[in-house]
Amino acid sequence: LLETILRDEWGFEGLVMTDWNGGYDVVKQIAAGNDLMMPGKIFQYEDLVKAVKEGKLAESDLDICVKRVLELVVRTPRFQGYKFSNKPDMDAHAKLTREVASEGFVLLKNNNVSLPLKEKKVALFGATSYNFIAGGKGSGNVNRPYVVDLRDGLLNNGFELNASLDAKYIKHINAEKKRLAPQKALRKWYVYDLLPNEIQYLHDDIAKAAESDSEVAIITIGRNSSEAFDRHIERDFLLRPDEEALLTAVSRDFHKAGKKVVVILNICSPMEIASWQDKADAIL
C-alpha cells in the first residue's frame, strides 16, 4: 500500500524513514517500503539476515532500500564537498530569526489599537512571560544560545515593570529552575515544564495591587508539546483553572480602572479563546 500510493500514485522518489524506535517487525517494514530504520538496532540487522537466508525476504527488496539510502547520501552537501564550520554567524542567524518570528505573529484581537503598546508601566503576569517556550520537547526541541523572554524584551525596549509583581515571578522561576536542575542534568535534551506559579492562585490581591501602580496588564499563557502522547482538552486546549482565575481577576481590576489587558499566547497549536476573549483587549 505504501509503495502503491506513495511511489506509484504520488511519484515520490525519496527515502522513507521511521520515527525513532518506530515499528516492531523490521522484515515487514522493509517489505512494506520502509528504507531506513532509526536509530538502527543489532537485532534488526540479525532479523533481516535471517529472513533473507530463510527466503522470507527477497534480497532485491533490501537492495532497493540500500539504493534509496545511497541516492540520498550522494545528494548531501557533505558528499558534495561542502566545507562546514562549527562557527556559524550567530548574529546574522539571530537577526533572521527575529524577522521570521515577527512575520509569524498572529493578531487575533486588537480592540482600540491596544497593540503596539503605548503605555510604559507594565504589570507582567504568567510564568511563561519569564520563561518563553522556544521549541518543543524531545526531538521537537531546538538548540539556541539564548532566549529573549517577554520580560527581557520589555526591559530592553524601555518599558517599566511592576516591581513587586516582577519580584514574585522571579522568585518562582528561580525556585522552579532549582527544582528541575537534577532532572535536567540527567536528560539534557528534554524540556521540562515549570509548575504554574503559586502566586497566580492569590489572583485577587495581586491583580488589585498591580493595577494601582501600572498602566497596562500583559498575561502570557504558554503551552508546549512532545512526542509520545497527545495534547489534552482540559489542560492544553482550554485554560487551566488557575489561568482562568488570573485572567478574570486582572481583567476585572484593570478594566474597572479603564486600563487595558493584553494576552500573549506562546503556544504550539490552537487554543480555545471564545469563552474568554471578551476579558482581553488584545490577543497575540
Short mmCIF file of C-alpha atoms in Angstrom, two decimals:
data_model
loop_
_atom_site.label_atom_id
_atom_site.label_comp_id
_atom_site.label_asym_id
_atom_site.label_seq_id
_atom_site.Cartn_x
_atom_site.Cartn_y
_atom_site.Cartn_z
CA LEU A 1 0.00 0.00 0.00
CA LEU A 2 2.87 2.37 0.86
CA GLU A 3 4.60 1.65 -2.42
CA THR A 4 1.41 1.88 -4.46
CA ILE A 5 0.19 5.22 -3.09
CA LEU A 6 3.44 6.98 -2.20
CA ARG A 7 5.58 5.99 -5.15
CA ASP A 8 3.24 4.87 -7.93
CA GLU A 9 0.40 7.36 -7.46
CA TRP A 10 2.25 10.31 -5.94
CA GLY A 11 5.57 9.78 -7.70
CA PHE A 12 7.69 10.09 -4.56
CA GLU A 13 11.32 9.23 -5.30
CA GLY A 14 12.88 9.90 -1.92
CA LEU A 15 13.65 7.88 1.17
CA VAL A 16 11.13 6.60 3.74
CA MET A 17 12.46 6.65 7.31
CA THR A 18 10.87 5.54 10.57
CA ASP A 19 10.48 7.67 13.65
CA TRP A 20 12.92 6.92 16.48
CA ASN A 21 12.35 3.27 17.50
CA GLY A 22 9.32 3.16 15.23
CA GLY A 23 7.96 -0.27 14.31
CA TYR A 24 8.24 -3.79 15.69
CA ASP A 25 8.86 -6.09 12.72
CA VAL A 26 11.78 -4.94 10.55
CA VAL A 27 11.14 -7.64 7.91
CA LYS A 28 7.58 -6.48 7.35
CA GLN A 29 8.76 -2.86 7.42
CA ILE A 30 11.26 -3.47 4.63
CA ALA A 31 8.69 -5.39 2.62
CA ALA A 32 6.23 -2.51 3.06
CA GLY A 33 8.70 0.04 1.69
CA ASN A 34 10.47 1.46 4.74
CA ASP A 35 14.02 2.21 3.62
CA LEU A 36 15.72 3.27 6.85
CA MET A 37 15.04 2.20 10.44
CA MET A 38 16.12 4.66 13.10
CA PRO A 39 18.24 4.56 15.11
CA GLY A 40 19.05 1.01 13.93
CA LYS A 41 19.47 -1.95 16.27
CA ILE A 42 21.64 -5.07 16.02
CA PHE A 43 18.60 -7.35 16.38
CA GLN A 44 17.05 -5.70 13.30
CA TYR A 45 20.18 -6.49 11.30
CA GLU A 46 20.13 -10.06 12.55
CA ASP A 47 16.42 -10.46 11.75
CA LEU A 48 16.96 -9.20 8.19
CA VAL A 49 19.89 -11.54 7.53
CA LYS A 50 17.90 -14.48 8.89
CA ALA A 51 14.82 -13.56 6.82
CA VAL A 52 16.86 -13.41 3.61
CA LYS A 53 18.58 -16.74 4.33
CA GLU A 54 15.25 -18.41 5.06
CA GLY A 55 13.64 -16.97 1.95
CA LYS A 56 11.13 -14.85 3.88
CA LEU A 57 12.51 -11.61 2.43
CA ALA A 58 13.84 -11.08 -1.06
CA GLU A 59 17.36 -9.69 -1.24
CA SER A 60 16.12 -7.46 -4.04
CA ASP A 61 13.81 -5.70 -1.51
CA LEU A 62 16.87 -4.90 0.59
CA ASP A 63 18.76 -3.71 -2.49
CA ILE A 64 16.02 -1.17 -3.23
CA CYS A 65 16.30 0.25 0.29
CA VAL A 66 20.09 0.44 0.07
CA LYS A 67 19.79 2.19 -3.31
CA ARG A 68 17.46 4.85 -1.92
CA VAL A 69 19.71 5.48 1.07
CA LEU A 70 22.75 5.89 -1.17
CA GLU A 71 20.84 8.17 -3.54
CA LEU A 72 20.13 10.45 -0.58
CA VAL A 73 23.74 10.31 0.61
CA VAL A 74 25.18 11.46 -2.72
CA ARG A 75 22.87 14.49 -2.71
CA THR A 76 24.02 15.73 0.69
CA PRO A 77 26.19 18.87 0.98
CA ARG A 78 28.91 16.89 2.78
CA PHE A 79 29.17 14.37 -0.07
CA GLN A 80 29.39 17.29 -2.49
CA GLY A 81 32.43 18.61 -0.65
CA TYR A 82 30.75 21.36 1.40
CA LYS A 83 33.19 22.75 3.99
CA PHE A 84 31.14 23.02 7.16
CA SER A 85 32.12 25.05 10.19
CA ASN A 86 31.26 24.91 13.88
CA LYS A 87 31.38 28.71 13.96
CA PRO A 88 28.15 29.90 12.32
CA ASP A 89 27.34 33.60 12.13
CA MET A 90 25.12 33.65 15.21
CA ASP A 91 24.40 37.38 14.96
CA ALA A 92 23.11 37.02 11.42
CA HIS A 93 21.06 33.98 12.40
CA ALA A 94 19.56 35.85 15.37
CA LYS A 95 18.60 38.76 13.12
CA LEU A 96 16.90 36.42 10.66
CA THR A 97 15.15 34.53 13.47
CA ARG A 98 13.74 37.79 14.82
CA GLU A 99 12.43 38.76 11.37
CA VAL A 100 10.84 35.34 10.80
CA ALA A 101 9.26 35.35 14.26
CA SER A 102 7.71 38.79 13.80
CA GLU A 103 6.23 37.74 10.46
CA GLY A 104 4.76 34.65 12.13
CA PHE A 105 2.79 36.51 14.81
CA VAL A 106 -0.99 36.17 14.54
CA LEU A 107 -3.02 39.07 15.92
CA LEU A 108 -6.34 37.52 16.99
CA LYS A 109 -7.81 40.64 18.56
CA ASN A 110 -6.81 44.29 18.86
CA ASN A 111 -9.60 46.49 20.17
CA ASN A 112 -8.96 50.25 20.00
CA VAL A 113 -5.43 49.63 18.70
CA SER A 114 -4.25 48.23 22.03
CA LEU A 115 -1.13 46.96 20.26
CA PRO A 116 1.52 48.14 19.75
CA LEU A 117 1.76 49.27 23.34
CA LYS A 118 1.65 52.99 24.08
CA GLU A 119 1.76 52.56 27.84
CA LYS A 120 5.16 52.17 29.51
CA LYS A 121 4.30 50.87 33.00
CA VAL A 122 3.50 47.18 32.65
CA ALA A 123 2.10 44.60 35.08
CA LEU A 124 3.53 41.37 33.70
CA PHE A 125 1.69 38.15 34.58
CA GLY A 126 2.25 34.47 33.80
CA ALA A 127 5.30 32.28 34.37
CA THR A 128 5.73 31.96 30.60
CA SER A 129 6.42 35.71 30.40
CA TYR A 130 9.62 34.89 32.26
CA ASN A 131 10.33 31.59 30.54
CA PHE A 132 9.39 31.74 26.86
CA ILE A 133 8.89 28.43 25.06
CA ALA A 134 11.32 28.41 22.14
CA GLY A 135 10.88 24.82 20.99
CA GLY A 136 9.07 21.60 21.72
CA LYS A 137 10.18 18.76 23.95
CA GLY A 138 12.31 15.80 22.95
CA SER A 139 13.00 15.77 19.22
CA GLY A 140 10.88 18.90 18.87
CA ASN A 141 13.43 20.91 20.84
CA VAL A 142 15.94 23.27 19.22
CA ASN A 143 19.45 24.28 20.23
CA ARG A 144 19.79 28.00 20.90
CA PRO A 145 22.42 30.08 22.67
CA TYR A 146 19.82 32.22 24.43
CA VAL A 147 16.13 33.11 24.59
CA VAL A 148 14.79 36.65 24.92
CA ASP A 149 11.83 36.25 27.26
CA LEU A 150 9.00 38.76 27.27
CA ARG A 151 10.38 40.31 30.45
CA ASP A 152 13.78 40.82 28.80
CA GLY A 153 12.21 42.20 25.64
CA LEU A 154 10.12 44.75 27.52
CA LEU A 155 13.01 45.95 29.67
CA ASN A 156 15.31 46.12 26.64
CA ASN A 157 12.83 48.44 24.94
CA GLY A 158 12.28 50.98 27.69
CA PHE A 159 9.25 49.55 29.48
CA GLU A 160 8.94 49.61 33.26
CA LEU A 161 7.68 46.52 35.10
CA ASN A 162 5.66 46.46 38.29
CA ALA A 163 8.46 45.83 40.79
CA SER A 164 6.52 43.85 43.39
CA LEU A 165 4.89 41.54 40.86
CA ASP A 166 8.17 41.13 38.98
CA ALA A 167 9.98 40.07 42.17
CA LYS A 168 7.35 37.42 42.92
CA TYR A 169 7.66 35.85 39.48
CA ILE A 170 11.46 35.90 39.50
CA LYS A 171 11.42 34.15 42.87
CA HIS A 172 9.11 31.48 41.48
CA ILE A 173 11.14 30.97 38.27
CA ASN A 174 14.39 30.61 40.22
CA ALA A 175 12.78 28.08 42.57
CA GLU A 176 11.46 26.06 39.65
CA LYS A 177 14.82 26.02 37.88
CA LYS A 178 16.46 24.81 41.09
CA ARG A 179 13.81 22.08 41.48
CA LEU A 180 14.28 20.88 37.90
CA ALA A 181 18.11 21.06 37.87
CA PRO A 182 18.69 17.40 38.90
CA GLN A 183 16.27 16.14 36.22
CA LYS A 184 17.81 18.44 33.63
CA ALA A 185 21.26 17.08 34.42
CA LEU A 186 20.07 13.55 33.63
CA ARG A 187 18.17 14.43 30.43
CA LYS A 188 19.86 17.48 28.89
CA TRP A 189 17.86 17.12 25.67
CA TYR A 190 14.45 17.28 27.34
CA VAL A 191 12.45 20.43 28.12
CA TYR A 192 10.70 20.35 31.49
CA ASP A 193 7.58 22.41 32.16
CA LEU A 194 7.66 24.84 35.05
CA LEU A 195 4.86 24.38 37.53
CA PRO A 196 2.17 27.07 37.39
CA ASN A 197 3.15 29.96 39.58
CA GLU A 198 1.61 29.55 43.00
CA ILE A 199 1.06 33.32 43.24
CA GLN A 200 -1.50 33.05 40.45
CA TYR A 201 -3.86 31.45 42.95
CA LEU A 202 -3.74 34.66 45.01
CA HIS A 203 -5.19 36.42 41.99
CA ASP A 204 -7.48 38.93 43.71
CA ASP A 205 -4.93 40.67 45.91
CA ILE A 206 -2.15 40.55 43.33
CA ALA A 207 -4.25 41.90 40.47
CA LYS A 208 -5.55 44.82 42.52
CA ALA A 209 -2.10 45.72 43.84
CA ALA A 210 -0.53 45.52 40.38
CA GLU A 211 -3.24 47.68 38.81
CA SER A 212 -2.67 50.56 41.21
CA ASP A 213 0.90 51.00 40.01
CA SER A 214 0.64 50.01 36.33
CA GLU A 215 -0.83 51.36 33.09
CA VAL A 216 -1.43 48.08 31.27
CA ALA A 217 -1.51 44.36 32.06
CA ILE A 218 0.10 41.62 29.98
CA ILE A 219 -0.63 37.96 30.63
CA THR A 220 1.36 35.27 28.82
CA ILE A 221 -0.16 31.81 28.53
CA GLY A 222 2.20 29.02 27.47
CA ARG A 223 1.73 25.55 26.03
CA ASN A 224 4.35 23.04 24.96
CA SER A 225 4.16 19.61 23.34
CA SER A 226 6.23 16.49 22.85
CA GLU A 227 6.34 13.14 21.13
CA ALA A 228 4.74 10.02 22.64
CA PHE A 229 1.41 11.47 23.73
CA ASP A 230 -1.45 13.64 22.53
CA ARG A 231 -2.31 17.05 23.91
CA HIS A 232 -5.30 17.28 26.25
CA ILE A 233 -8.56 19.20 26.08
CA GLU A 234 -8.63 20.23 29.74
CA ARG A 235 -5.08 21.44 30.31
CA ASP A 236 -3.91 22.23 26.78
CA PHE A 237 -6.77 23.34 24.53
CA LEU A 238 -8.67 25.05 27.35
CA LEU A 239 -7.41 27.44 30.01
CA ARG A 240 -6.43 25.81 33.28
CA PRO A 241 -8.43 26.88 36.36
CA ASP A 242 -5.53 28.98 37.70
CA GLU A 243 -5.14 30.75 34.34
CA GLU A 244 -8.85 31.46 34.11
CA ALA A 245 -8.91 32.84 37.65
CA LEU A 246 -5.91 35.04 36.95
CA LEU A 247 -7.37 36.39 33.71
CA THR A 248 -10.72 37.09 35.39
CA ALA A 249 -9.15 39.00 38.29
CA VAL A 250 -6.77 41.02 36.14
CA SER A 251 -9.49 41.87 33.61
CA ARG A 252 -11.88 42.95 36.35
CA ASP A 253 -9.46 45.24 38.19
CA PHE A 254 -7.72 46.76 35.17
CA HIS A 255 -10.89 47.33 33.16
CA LYS A 256 -12.59 48.87 36.21
CA ALA A 257 -9.76 51.42 36.24
CA GLY A 258 -10.04 51.97 32.47
CA LYS A 259 -6.79 50.15 31.74
CA LYS A 260 -6.12 47.55 29.02
CA VAL A 261 -5.36 43.84 29.26
CA VAL A 262 -3.21 42.11 26.63
CA VAL A 263 -2.92 38.31 26.36
CA ILE A 264 0.10 36.72 24.68
CA LEU A 265 -0.27 33.08 23.59
CA ASN A 266 3.15 31.37 23.46
CA ILE A 267 1.67 28.10 22.21
CA CYS A 268 2.38 25.14 19.93
CA SER A 269 -1.12 24.71 18.45
CA PRO A 270 -4.61 26.23 18.64
CA MET A 271 -6.38 27.05 21.87
CA GLU A 272 -9.99 27.86 22.67
CA ILE A 273 -10.46 31.61 23.19
CA ALA A 274 -14.18 32.15 22.54
CA SER A 275 -15.11 31.73 26.20
CA TRP A 276 -12.66 34.36 27.49
CA GLN A 277 -11.76 36.69 24.63
CA ASP A 278 -14.03 39.45 25.98
CA LYS A 279 -11.75 39.76 29.01
CA ALA A 280 -8.82 40.87 26.83
CA ASP A 281 -8.40 43.99 24.71
CA ALA A 282 -5.78 42.33 22.54
CA ILE A 283 -4.76 38.72 21.93
CA LEU A 284 -1.49 37.93 20.15
#
